[in-house]
Amino acid sequence: MQFPESWLREFCSPALDTQELASALTMAGLEVESTAAAAPPFSGVVVGEIVSCTQHPNADRLRVCAVDIGGVRLLNIVCGAPNARTGLRVPVAKVGAELPPGDDGKPLLIRLGQLRGVESQGMLCSASELKISDASSGLYELPSGSPLGQDLREFLQLDDTLFTLKLTPNLGHCLSVHGVAREVAAITGASLLAPRFSPVAADHADTLPVTISAPDLCGRFSGRIVRGVNTRAKTPQWMIDRLTRCGQRSVSALVDISNYVMFEYGRPSHIFDLDKIHGGLDVRWGRAGETLKLLNGSTVTVDQAVGVIADARAVESLAGIMGGDGTSVTDDTKNIYIEAAFWWPEAVAGRSRRFNFSTDAGHRFERGVDPSTTVEHLERITQLVLDICGGSVGPVDDQQVNLPVRAPLTLRVARASKVIGMPVTAAQCLDAFKRLGLPASEADGLITVQPPAYRFDQSIEEDLIEEVVRLIGFNLLPATAPVSTVEPRARSDTQRGRFALRRQLAGLGYQETINFSFVDERWERELASNPEPVRLLNPIASQMSVMRSTLAGSLIQVLKHNLDRKVGRLRVFEVGRVFWRDASAQAGEGRVPGLAQPMRIAALAYGSAAPLQWSPGSGKDRLVDFFDLKADIEALLAPVVAEFRPASHPALHPGRCAEIYVGGSCIGFAGELHPRWCQGYELPQAPQIFELDLAAVLERQLPTAQAVSKRQPVERDLAVIVSERASHADLMAATYGADTEGLLKSATLFDVYRPQPPATALLEGEKSLAIRLVFADDDAPLTDEQIEAAVKSVLVSLQQRLQARLRT
């Protein structure tokens, strides 16, 4: 929230300078994010009046103005602004003045000069030239009563300071200048100017029928008719200046008035064109299929969960969020209806996010706006409308159907001392509540507090404790080191550290990414076939509404982000949690019953298999494939040997996907992204992805010392003919499954032969596999008989399991 210091000091002006005031607010929980000058430095600019304005003799678009700045003689100034006219009071930069720096960073020095043969003794300024605002359509028009010759910075209070507060959601009562002033008065003890709202006498008896059909949406609705307004009236400059310093641009007189009261007292309101309302107004929940064109030009479709204000024909406004275009005020509007209502925070919260926009009104209503002051603020808006736009007013129609009832809260003084961490007395607590304007009474160490209507953040005892400590001062809390039992948890020798795993992946060329655990529900459906993911009650964005059950979607998003920035080769990994419902999950440290949340490690490889480099050969650059990914997985798991079994996975290409087994248990999957998802996510090539259970990857066996054999091993090669369907895993299982009495130490496939037609050595559907067998005996030299028997045993096993035959 942004506001000028001068406006704040009209309500409460403590004996503190700007920086001391900012520090006091921050230490009381209202963080001052920044302070900035209302205007950049400039000098020599005063208030002047154009006495006469004549055409330049040598230029069609220039005029020669005689300007009075309260001196002995008039200044002769050449000006090209289209709104220069006799009687206009404007900023005048005298000769020698310095204007704010331009694009070159240097201040503009005003000198005596000649423009097309006519001497110009200064410069008439626009708001953009003074960097007061972005308006550059002409001269900055000052009020007719502006004192001639007065320094412009003093007249416009340009030495003012803009405060920007970063308010937490519980400080909705501070979303106005008066609300902040109320806090300043409590913090500093300075007096607070209480606002006075004088009722505006009605000129006629006209009212608009209003029905509140949804008391759980709207608890109070106040409104009145004003006829004969001049919507073309110009907003006063003082109001425009204040709105500008609050970060709000001027739109029209009626809109500006509504915004002004919102910033002044935190009361959002809406002004309807009365003649565009059909019948009366009905405050109700929306109906499925109803649509509304909003003031921002977008059209939304509402349902039963969205509050609306409707007339006899259609929906006219989103309750507490934004008005509709159909009843908007225009320059032709003559009669208006002003509305100020109390909308239940639960009925407004989250609604604007559904439509991908936010408004100042919705921001305030979803935090809670005082329901007791709708009529008072309506009177304030009415008076401003009459002062600026004129008109005749009708009586106030105030309907109260469901106002919040605030139950008293009890504060235990002993409990407050324990939570705060320092001794506090009942007198200190009562003083804090008195300064905050909270009615309180004390008896036997218990303080009963009645929360006011505007404090929606006070519902439990801890809320009262917070008020006490921030009024006492966070800076007075003692610096006490926490005392607790520290139990060191040494990692088992049978586990690797996570950082060692990260370093190993980095050594393989991967970069670590960290992503949100909140993901798009579409990812869960498509990449995990998970129709019922764990949903968030209050997602921060519609595309982050569920908890992920796989890391694959996050890595694909990282890939897409990098591809959009012309990164052609990518290796990324993530170590993070996944989530799914599991009735068997028990409660424990860091665990929630009924919810499994194991740690996973996943990686993605995309692009060329090797980075750009010089190669002496003429080999063509190839894309990364499954076997590159398999090599990285084997290196990650080494010395454990993993088994890769063909499998299917909703995210991966059928036939290019494998499940990874260690010790007979599946620990993850690996493969190429499914072509359907490559097309759906607009990926030029298919990435390779693997995801493993982190606990299984971290496990390792303790190394044991083994004596180096003194006997020379014996190698034998076998070439067998097998079916084309036989896999490498089948071949190794049959080879190691042979009864060699422990002599077979290793087996390696080193050749695959498929003859080209018209060769007839092999039948159709067959292939030749050559394997090298290594035999050894640590106790005695091998004899030919032992070797031949072992080779024969291997061959018999291959024949029995794979129907293999020896190739001759």
PDB file of C-alpha atoms in Angstrom, residues 24 40 254 267 279 439 444 457 483 497 550 594 651 675 705 778 786 790 805:
ATOM      1  CA  ALA A  24       8.349   2.939  14.272  1.00  0.00           C
ATOM      2  CA  PRO A  40      12.479  14.552  -8.157  1.00  0.00           C
ATOM      3  CA  LEU A 254     -17.070   9.939  -9.879  1.00  0.00           C
ATOM      4  CA  ARG A 267     -14.172   1.575   2.116  1.00  0.00           C
ATOM      5  CA  GLY A 279     -36.161  -2.616 -11.891  1.00  0.00           C
ATOM      6  CA  PRO A 439     -12.209  -2.208  25.210  1.00  0.00           C
ATOM      7  CA  ASP A 444      -7.492 -12.307  38.510  1.00  0.00           C
ATOM      8  CA  ASP A 457      -7.765 -10.550  12.550  1.00  0.00           C
ATOM      9  CA  VAL A 483      17.757 -24.211  24.901  1.00  0.00           C
ATOM     10  CA  GLY A 497      25.052 -38.649   1.555  1.00  0.00           C
ATOM     11  CA  THR A 550       6.174 -37.489  -9.901  1.00  0.00           C
ATOM     12  CA  GLY A 594      -2.653 -41.162   5.305  1.00  0.00           C
ATOM     13  CA  ALA A 651       4.688 -40.604 -19.393  1.00  0.00           C
ATOM     14  CA  PRO A 675       5.364 -38.816 -28.483  1.00  0.00           C
ATOM     15  CA  ALA A 705      38.501 -56.964   1.487  1.00  0.00           C
ATOM     16  CA  ASP A 778      41.317 -69.347  -6.348  1.00  0.00           C
ATOM     17  CA  GLN A 786      36.995 -78.680 -15.481  1.00  0.00           C
ATOM     18  CA  ALA A 790      31.898 -75.729 -17.201  1.00  0.00           C
ATOM     19  CA  ARG A 805      22.312 -73.975 -30.599  1.00  0.00           C
TER      20      ARG A 805
END
